[in-house]
Amino acid sequence: MDNPYRPDLMRIVGVRDETPDVRTLELDFLDREAAREFSTAWGPGQFGHFTVWGAGECVFTIANAPPLRPAGGDVRIECTFRAIGKVTNALRGLASGEIIGFRGPYGNTFPVADWKGRDLMFIGGGIGMAALRSPIQYVLDRRAEFGQIVILNGARTASDLVYREEMWEWQKKDGVRVVRTVDPGGETPEWDGEVGLLPHVFERLALGPDGRAVVVCGPPVMLHFMFLSLEKLGYSPQQVVTTLENKMKCGIGLCGRCNIGPFFVCRDGPVVTWAQMQTMPKDM
Amino acid sequence: MDSAATPLAQAVDASASAWQPHIIAFVCHWCTYAGADMAGTTRRIYPPNVRILRFPCTGRMSPLFILRAFEQGADGVLVSGCHPGDCHYVQGNYFARRRFAVFRALLEFLGVDPRRLQFSWVSASEGVKWARVVEEVTQGVRDAGPISPWGRVQDHGRLALVRFASPADQAGRRPGEDERAPVLAELRRAASELLSSGRISRLIGYGESSLPGKIVPVFLDNVADASVLAWTDGCSANLAAYLPAAMRSGKVGIIVKSCDSKAVVGLLQENQIRREDVVLIGVPCTGVRVNGRLASKCFNCDGQVSPLCDLSAGGARPAAAAMGVQVAVPPDVRDADVGYIESLPLLDRWNFWQNQFARCLRCYACRAVCPLCYCETCIAEKHRPQWISTSIDGKGNTAWNVVRAFHLAGRCIGCDECSRVCPANIRLDLLNRRLAIEVERRFGYRAGQDAVASPPLASFRQDDSEEFIR
Amino acid sequence: MSAQTPRGWWLTERELREWFQQLIADGTKLVGPVDEDDLRIFRQVTSADSISLAAGKTQWSPKEFLLPRSEPLYAYTFEDGAPRLRDPEPLLADQAIVGVRPCDAAGLARLDSVFLSGTRDPHYQRRRDRTTVVSLSCVDATPDCFCTAAGGTPHGEEGADAILIPLAGRWLLRSITPKGAGLLARQRHAWPESTAEHDVAAENQRRRVEESMRRSPVMPEWPALLDRAFDLPVWQHLGERCMSCSICSYVCPSCSCFDMQDEGNPWCGSLCRSWDSCTFGLFTRHASGHNPRPTQVERYRQRVLHKFAYFPMERDGRLMCVGCGRCILLCPAGIDIYEAVRAVVEAQRNEVGASERS
């Protein structure tokens, strides 16, 4: 049976704590054929379903980009998750070497082809950065194809900031600017980044809309104010993309719960333009 | 899903040739666990069929744990704790005693052999008693034999009893039943007055539906709507189910029959509504019909407007006798059905209920229409841990129906709405009634009578009967 | 079908029952309406005599024989610390579902378009492949029936492989698909063929039943109107009485939403799919607690729009409702989906009218 619900087996080969409750896992396919099949379909922005047997499935974005040159059939994927529910807590309880299930990749990808030659800005709030990591890796791997890159990473407090180490690596690349910010009150004495809500920090940067593509990800309330700021600075809804998140079970357009109007997040998303979002009913 | 897959059941299978009962013992940390320890240190020999699970207190024992043990293939369950008066937490075992008494009655009604579910008080010094209890319980379970698989249906419909023995079938029309027009006029007048005066912002009443003869709940927000109000023998719904949510947005008026007013009492008792925020419009009732038959709940109801009501739509409250209702009511007509089930051998009872539960679609309409099922998050929706399987199969359905009934023990006011709306015609009314009988028999308590009384399973008496406890 | 294929067969009650019994004897899992506890529901039967083909519809549709209330999608066990995953066991028998009302057969066709287009669901497909549907035309309509308003008829053939039409104490049996022809291949030579007169009588019956239905058709422009009506206040009034049970979804012939949960423990168990409903708050609630549809008003709107706007807009105007009327009949709050649709359409028209006037 070609069973779309039966996951592939993956071994946890790396565990990294981003914050006290956010963790990144590195996963290798046990089966090379499964890995090959996966990599033919994989693009930045897609998501997958991760299984901890006995607890269930949960849905995360695949937090890394397909490698520029596949290393001989070995495919490694990463996911970054916050331990918040039954499955994520069970997943957090697993150690390196243990085996979990994975099915995917599902959904569409970021419009990376449209970004060629343009300046890019990535704005991530909290764990929303997880969705941005794969396009960021993708464009950094192909640095020459894109213009200036600004990465704006915000969190509630300094300890909630994800990808802290990686940001230094990103920063080192030519023409890449990383701005870190925490909400007022979230800073520590050692904090050397910005202080302020993401929309405010974004406005302070005063980067105009010309020739720039923007990717913004974060909680609904942050998106709401971010869009107001983008509008204020003259950005058009077509040049901004984001990713949608809804409760999902099947991931393949059948179980019927992730829809926003006729738009099924798993099938038609998760990547949408701000313009598309404006046409959707307020059912999110 | 399959019981054969569980470790316990596998263990049972492995020893099937020489069957040994598997018994789970839930014991309290302070007394029985120490007592069992004492039995061990004093080298008492007792049957090895018991697996001990230690708990802080019998008061922590939820019937969910017992259900889960049976579901997983245990042949018997023993719950043991401190003697009354010895509880480390002062009162835990007193509360537990009431719960066990009622839960035990429920399981027996479902056809679970009472030898499979036993209780004892064993103190830290009673190693000898522990050995004896285990011996007796093991023998009892051995005599009862291997448990029939939980949630497996055998022979659909063999014992599918069709509304058996219900005198509701024989009832003709009752005096006064045709004189609804004055009541309706009064209802409409009262509704208009309350809405126009601003005393309430919404009225919950009955109205005609798109289907001929079918009456549905209606919400009235302005005076002009009053004409949609209806009052017929189809007004079965217990509108109190809407109260807790409706009252979040202002003062509400609600039409209540005698049975409905008991639900309001329950809601007041459990602090779910504020009396000053609701206007109760009592309506004298001559009974409602379900599928053309007088509802069983109506037989021992005098239909009188409850003294709790603010208004009465029917002028003077009618004397019960004038309505042709026998006031010396008990036994409840449902008791005939309950009695019939209790007259069946345990296995037939079990098969009857398993057949009923197998039909359950898990639509949760029983919960939705129940005025006393108001929890923000139902136990069926909690999944850490998942006590009630979401699978719509024998096991999950049995767990759901047992837990639903038990959560309403001592609280259900017997409006039978769950049973009426159940698309699978499961006799939930009988489960509820059986528990109501047990609660009344043991604790002298009837739900929905007194808004300041302590709910029976949230209280205890030191001299509560404990004849079922070893 | 070739020109020689008869238009149908003219069976006695006894021939019909013998056919059913023969199917059972041949190893087919025979499913039909059975009367049990004041209910008529679909059950697998071991005797053709227990099937009830009397007027009226079953309490719920036979969809559970294609989309079981709960089914394992795969099973897992841990052996020596490594997980082993197994697909469900193969199905052992063909099944024939007989006595399916045309609305229910059309409902199965709706499930087909969910599960067999786009990503195909192999669990559904394997059952569907081995299922033959013999429908049963209606001799009357109850006040809740509105198949004619939803694009069907009391003799509709959509989703059916063969159809039984009761006429004057006998049965007119027509095969519709090769599968249907296959089901009656063994017996049909023994049966008298039906005549043109039977067809006329059947047609008259259809017309008579159709004329007894009062609800006017859902118009082709309604889905688009409804889709634009998302923000209208009328939803509040329609949805607030909903008590958030799922009777409507579970008795519905076309509702297909499901939940997936692990059943078992960390060592062995299965990923289990169960029916689920958009009327439940948990349906869309995120782990974070955020819920896009926090009250029954948003949830009821989703139910109506999915059936009457989103689905038809995507699938050539076909509604995700077949007009069986069960949800209207059984809803504890007496909500009438057809009336709800009409109310929203009217509200939307008024809205459009008002904005054009201003």
Tab-separated table of C-alpha atoms in Angstrom, chain A:
chain	number	residue	atom	x	y	z
A	1	MET	CA	0.000	0.000	0.000
A	2	ASP	CA	1.302	3.437	-0.876
A	3	ASN	CA	0.322	4.727	2.522
A	4	PRO	CA	0.733	8.492	2.847
A	5	TYR	CA	0.110	8.314	6.585
A	6	ARG	CA	2.922	5.891	7.352
A	7	PRO	CA	5.980	7.932	8.240
A	8	ASP	CA	9.595	7.342	7.348
A	9	LEU	CA	11.915	6.457	10.186
A	10	MET	CA	14.421	9.082	11.233
A	11	ARG	CA	17.170	8.988	13.772
A	12	ILE	CA	17.839	11.952	16.006
A	13	VAL	CA	21.493	12.792	15.409
A	14	GLY	CA	21.684	16.188	17.012
A	15	VAL	CA	19.922	18.003	19.814
A	16	ARG	CA	20.431	21.703	20.408
A	17	ASP	CA	18.606	23.830	22.938
A	18	GLU	CA	17.835	27.250	21.502
A	19	THR	CA	16.063	28.626	24.568
A	20	PRO	CA	14.813	27.052	27.781
A	21	ASP	CA	11.764	25.653	25.959
A	22	VAL	CA	12.773	25.667	22.304
A	23	ARG	CA	14.844	22.872	20.870
A	24	THR	CA	16.285	22.053	17.461
A	25	LEU	CA	16.655	18.451	16.343
A	26	GLU	CA	18.806	17.152	13.525
A	27	LEU	CA	17.403	14.068	11.879
A	28	ASP	CA	18.750	11.502	9.434
A	29	PHE	CA	16.670	9.157	7.338
A	30	LEU	CA	17.209	5.497	8.174
A	31	ASP	CA	16.286	4.490	4.675
A	32	ARG	CA	18.305	5.947	1.798
A	33	GLU	CA	15.502	5.391	-0.683
A	34	ALA	CA	13.137	7.395	1.512
A	35	ALA	CA	15.784	10.094	1.765
A	36	ARG	CA	16.176	10.243	-1.983
A	37	GLU	CA	12.457	10.462	-2.537
A	38	PHE	CA	12.167	13.183	0.072
A	39	SER	CA	14.950	15.283	-1.384
A	40	THR	CA	13.445	15.317	-4.872
A	41	ALA	CA	10.408	17.124	-3.494
A	42	TRP	CA	12.034	19.329	-0.894
A	43	GLY	CA	12.156	23.121	-1.052
A	44	PRO	CA	12.522	25.918	1.514
A	45	GLY	CA	9.356	26.713	3.439
A	46	GLN	CA	7.800	23.275	3.464
A	47	PHE	CA	6.681	21.441	6.557
A	48	GLY	CA	6.376	17.903	7.805
A	49	HIS	CA	4.646	15.748	10.374
A	50	PHE	CA	6.810	14.353	13.152
A	51	THR	CA	5.716	11.293	15.107
A	52	VAL	CA	6.534	10.247	18.624
A	53	TRP	CA	4.859	6.877	18.866
A	54	GLY	CA	2.395	6.671	21.681
A	55	ALA	CA	2.032	10.458	21.841
A	56	GLY	CA	1.077	11.284	18.272
A	57	GLU	CA	2.052	13.589	15.465
A	58	CYS	CA	2.954	17.233	15.397
A	59	VAL	CA	3.584	19.612	12.559
A	60	PHE	CA	6.700	21.754	12.160
A	61	THR	CA	8.313	23.651	9.399
A	62	ILE	CA	11.482	22.021	8.119
A	63	ALA	CA	14.012	24.404	9.561
A	64	ASN	CA	16.894	23.862	7.188
A	65	ALA	CA	17.292	24.297	3.449
A	66	PRO	CA	18.066	21.595	0.911
A	67	PRO	CA	21.853	21.497	0.585
A	68	LEU	CA	23.378	23.131	-2.452
A	69	ARG	CA	25.166	19.929	-3.363
A	70	PRO	CA	23.482	16.820	-1.949
A	71	ALA	CA	26.117	14.803	-0.131
A	72	GLY	CA	25.813	11.378	-1.638
A	73	GLY	CA	22.283	10.477	-0.696
A	74	ASP	CA	22.521	11.534	2.926
A	75	VAL	CA	19.727	13.913	3.718
A	76	ARG	CA	19.572	15.646	7.027
A	77	ILE	CA	16.601	17.680	8.143
A	78	GLU	CA	16.153	19.877	11.145
A	79	CYS	CA	13.184	21.074	13.081
A	80	THR	CA	12.848	23.688	15.781
A	81	PHE	CA	9.955	23.368	18.183
A	82	ARG	CA	8.647	24.703	21.431
A	83	ALA	CA	7.534	22.131	23.992
A	84	ILE	CA	3.961	23.232	24.417
A	85	GLY	CA	1.645	20.239	24.022
A	86	LYS	CA	1.491	16.501	24.433
A	87	VAL	CA	3.578	15.516	21.431
A	88	THR	CA	6.123	18.301	21.631
A	89	ASN	CA	6.791	17.445	25.257
A	90	ALA	CA	7.196	13.783	24.351
A	91	LEU	CA	9.566	14.797	21.554
A	92	ARG	CA	11.557	16.862	23.985
A	93	GLY	CA	11.916	13.767	26.115
A	94	LEU	CA	13.844	11.957	23.379
A	95	ALA	CA	17.606	11.872	23.161
A	96	SER	CA	20.116	11.656	20.367
A	97	GLY	CA	20.069	8.223	18.769
A	98	GLU	CA	16.364	7.627	19.231
A	99	ILE	CA	14.038	7.114	16.316
A	100	ILE	CA	10.995	9.160	15.396
A	101	GLY	CA	8.659	9.199	12.425
A	102	PHE	CA	8.521	11.825	9.719
A	103	ARG	CA	6.306	12.368	6.737
A	104	GLY	CA	6.632	15.158	4.275
A	105	PRO	CA	7.603	17.454	2.732
A	106	TYR	CA	4.197	19.064	2.497
A	107	GLY	CA	2.979	22.405	1.248
A	108	ASN	CA	4.461	25.004	-1.050
A	109	THR	CA	7.812	26.772	-0.886
A	110	PHE	CA	8.975	30.346	-0.614
A	111	PRO	CA	9.111	32.105	-4.006
A	112	VAL	CA	12.906	32.002	-4.047
A	113	ALA	CA	13.042	32.272	-7.831
A	114	ASP	CA	11.299	35.669	-7.652
A	115	TRP	CA	13.868	36.927	-5.175
A	116	LYS	CA	16.811	36.660	-7.567
A	117	GLY	CA	18.678	39.924	-7.731
A	118	ARG	CA	16.515	41.634	-5.114
A	119	ASP	CA	17.299	42.861	-1.643
A	120	LEU	CA	15.770	40.657	1.003
A	121	MET	CA	14.497	41.216	4.477
A	122	PHE	CA	13.581	38.438	6.898
A	123	ILE	CA	11.585	39.405	9.958
A	124	GLY	CA	10.957	36.723	12.547
A	125	GLY	CA	9.243	36.933	15.910
A	126	GLY	CA	10.004	34.256	18.498
A	127	ILE	CA	9.688	30.754	17.131
A	128	GLY	CA	8.501	32.291	13.862
A	129	MET	CA	12.223	32.391	13.019
A	130	ALA	CA	12.070	28.627	12.524
A	131	ALA	CA	10.095	29.145	9.325
A	132	LEU	CA	12.642	31.712	8.103
A	133	ARG	CA	15.710	29.624	8.711
A	134	SER	CA	15.323	27.496	5.579
A	135	PRO	CA	14.965	30.444	3.159
A	136	ILE	CA	17.781	32.242	4.969
A	137	GLN	CA	20.048	29.225	4.561
A	138	TYR	CA	18.917	28.879	0.985
A	139	VAL	CA	19.837	32.435	0.014
A	140	LEU	CA	23.065	32.450	2.023
A	141	ASP	CA	24.128	29.272	0.198
A	142	ARG	CA	23.558	31.174	-3.026
A	143	ARG	CA	24.734	34.535	-1.737
A	144	ALA	CA	25.748	35.947	-5.142
A	145	GLU	CA	22.274	35.560	-6.610
A	146	PHE	CA	20.645	38.001	-4.188
A	147	GLY	CA	21.107	41.602	-3.121
A	148	GLN	CA	21.499	42.988	0.386
A	149	ILE	CA	20.059	40.800	3.136
A	150	VAL	CA	18.629	42.082	6.415
A	151	ILE	CA	17.612	39.622	9.098
A	152	LEU	CA	15.496	40.946	11.942
A	153	ASN	CA	15.169	38.464	14.787
A	154	GLY	CA	13.000	39.453	17.715
A	155	ALA	CA	11.907	37.746	20.892
A	156	ARG	CA	10.124	38.600	24.101
A	157	THR	CA	13.259	38.311	26.200
A	158	ALA	CA	16.930	37.807	25.568
A	159	SER	CA	16.678	34.198	26.679
A	160	ASP	CA	13.855	33.515	24.201
A	161	LEU	CA	15.946	34.444	21.181
A	162	VAL	CA	16.460	31.467	18.885
A	163	TYR	CA	19.450	30.684	16.639
A	164	ARG	CA	21.741	32.846	18.744
A	165	GLU	CA	24.973	31.226	17.627
A	166	GLU	CA	23.981	30.981	13.993
A	167	MET	CA	23.214	34.662	13.767
A	168	TRP	CA	26.903	35.425	14.197
A	169	GLU	CA	27.691	33.150	11.258
A	170	TRP	CA	25.053	34.830	9.138
A	171	GLN	CA	26.339	38.239	10.135
A	172	LYS	CA	29.819	37.389	8.876
A	173	LYS	CA	28.626	36.957	5.312
A	174	ASP	CA	29.082	39.797	2.922
A	175	GLY	CA	26.135	42.141	2.638
A	176	VAL	CA	24.207	40.526	5.468
A	177	ARG	CA	22.951	42.552	8.369
A	178	VAL	CA	21.475	40.835	11.409
A	179	VAL	CA	19.417	42.887	13.833
A	180	ARG	CA	18.481	41.308	17.117
A	181	THR	CA	15.816	42.793	19.319
A	182	VAL	CA	13.911	42.014	22.469
A	183	ASP	CA	10.664	43.455	23.755
A	184	PRO	CA	11.096	46.287	26.265
A	185	GLY	CA	11.798	44.727	29.649
A	186	GLY	CA	13.131	41.552	28.097
A	187	GLU	CA	16.732	42.733	27.995
A	188	THR	CA	19.470	41.556	30.336
A	189	PRO	CA	22.415	43.701	31.550
A	190	GLU	CA	24.633	42.048	28.932
A	191	TRP	CA	22.163	42.616	26.090
A	192	ASP	CA	23.854	44.373	23.172
A	193	GLY	CA	21.049	44.232	20.600
A	194	GLU	CA	18.059	46.456	20.040
A	195	VAL	CA	15.257	46.923	22.532
A	196	GLY	CA	11.767	47.386	21.167
A	197	LEU	CA	8.855	45.611	19.580
A	198	LEU	CA	9.633	44.245	16.127
A	199	PRO	CA	7.419	46.703	14.193
A	200	HIS	CA	9.064	49.636	15.992
A	201	VAL	CA	12.565	48.342	15.381
A	202	PHE	CA	11.653	47.721	11.774
A	203	GLU	CA	10.414	51.277	11.405
A	204	ARG	CA	13.568	52.629	13.006
A	205	LEU	CA	15.644	50.811	10.376
A	206	ALA	CA	13.830	52.939	7.792
A	207	LEU	CA	14.496	50.595	4.912
A	208	GLY	CA	12.428	51.537	1.896
A	209	PRO	CA	10.398	49.146	-0.195
A	210	ASP	CA	12.212	49.572	-3.487
A	211	GLY	CA	13.460	46.310	-4.955
A	212	ARG	CA	13.051	44.502	-1.689
A	213	ALA	CA	11.254	41.276	-0.889
A	214	VAL	CA	10.126	40.811	2.677
A	215	VAL	CA	9.420	37.604	4.579
A	216	VAL	CA	7.725	37.982	7.910
A	217	CYS	CA	6.834	35.250	10.370
A	218	GLY	CA	5.557	35.322	13.887
A	219	PRO	CA	2.539	35.177	16.145
A	220	PRO	CA	-0.760	36.634	14.840
A	221	VAL	CA	-0.555	39.786	16.930
A	222	MET	CA	2.966	40.544	15.749
A	223	LEU	CA	1.942	39.985	12.126
A	224	HIS	CA	-0.949	42.383	12.564
A	225	PHE	CA	1.278	45.238	13.727
A	226	MET	CA	4.052	44.309	11.345
A	227	PHE	CA	1.708	44.708	8.394
A	228	LEU	CA	0.659	48.133	9.690
A	229	SER	CA	4.319	49.177	9.809
A	230	LEU	CA	5.031	47.758	6.382
A	231	GLU	CA	2.098	49.690	5.015
A	232	LYS	CA	3.322	52.851	6.698
A	233	LEU	CA	6.708	52.516	5.033
A	234	GLY	CA	5.094	52.044	1.644
A	235	TYR	CA	5.547	48.337	1.132
A	236	SER	CA	3.041	46.754	-1.201
A	237	PRO	CA	1.177	43.575	-0.223
A	238	GLN	CA	2.684	41.752	-3.193
A	239	GLN	CA	6.250	42.083	-1.993
A	240	VAL	CA	5.631	40.615	1.456
A	241	VAL	CA	5.249	36.915	2.122
A	242	THR	CA	4.467	35.076	5.298
A	243	THR	CA	3.560	31.571	6.343
A	244	LEU	CA	0.228	30.493	7.750
A	245	GLU	CA	-0.228	28.136	10.594
A	246	ASN	CA	-3.336	26.175	11.470
A	247	LYS	CA	-4.099	22.993	13.279
A	248	MET	CA	-3.487	20.118	10.901
A	249	LYS	CA	-3.873	16.398	11.109
A	250	CYS	CA	-3.339	14.840	7.699
A	251	GLY	CA	-1.139	17.377	5.911
A	252	ILE	CA	-2.485	16.281	2.547
A	253	GLY	CA	-5.715	18.201	2.151
A	254	LEU	CA	-8.160	15.577	3.411
A	255	CYS	CA	-8.870	15.930	7.112
A	256	GLY	CA	-10.648	19.238	6.656
A	257	ARG	CA	-9.525	21.469	9.512
A	258	CYS	CA	-6.775	23.779	8.303
A	259	ASN	CA	-8.848	25.716	5.810
A	260	ILE	CA	-9.224	29.461	5.746
A	261	GLY	CA	-12.206	29.769	3.466
A	262	PRO	CA	-11.500	27.634	0.414
A	263	PHE	CA	-7.752	27.877	1.059
A	264	PHE	CA	-6.283	24.758	2.675
A	265	VAL	CA	-3.116	25.716	4.488
A	266	CYS	CA	-1.581	22.251	4.063
A	267	ARG	CA	-2.377	21.979	0.386
A	268	ASP	CA	-2.303	25.571	-0.876
A	269	GLY	CA	0.059	27.050	1.729
A	270	PRO	CA	1.724	27.543	4.050
A	271	VAL	CA	3.555	30.297	2.181
A	272	VAL	CA	1.300	33.160	1.121
A	273	THR	CA	1.759	36.755	0.137
A	274	TRP	CA	0.341	39.477	2.291
A	275	ALA	CA	-1.835	40.308	-0.721
A	276	GLN	CA	-3.282	36.802	-0.710
A	277	MET	CA	-3.887	37.031	2.996
A	278	GLN	CA	-5.907	40.186	2.535
A	279	THR	CA	-8.351	38.311	0.328
A	280	MET	CA	-8.899	35.584	2.900
A	281	PRO	CA	-11.791	35.553	5.336
A	282	LYS	CA	-10.961	36.381	8.920
A	283	ASP	CA	-11.024	32.757	9.943
A	284	MET	CA	-7.529	32.447	11.368
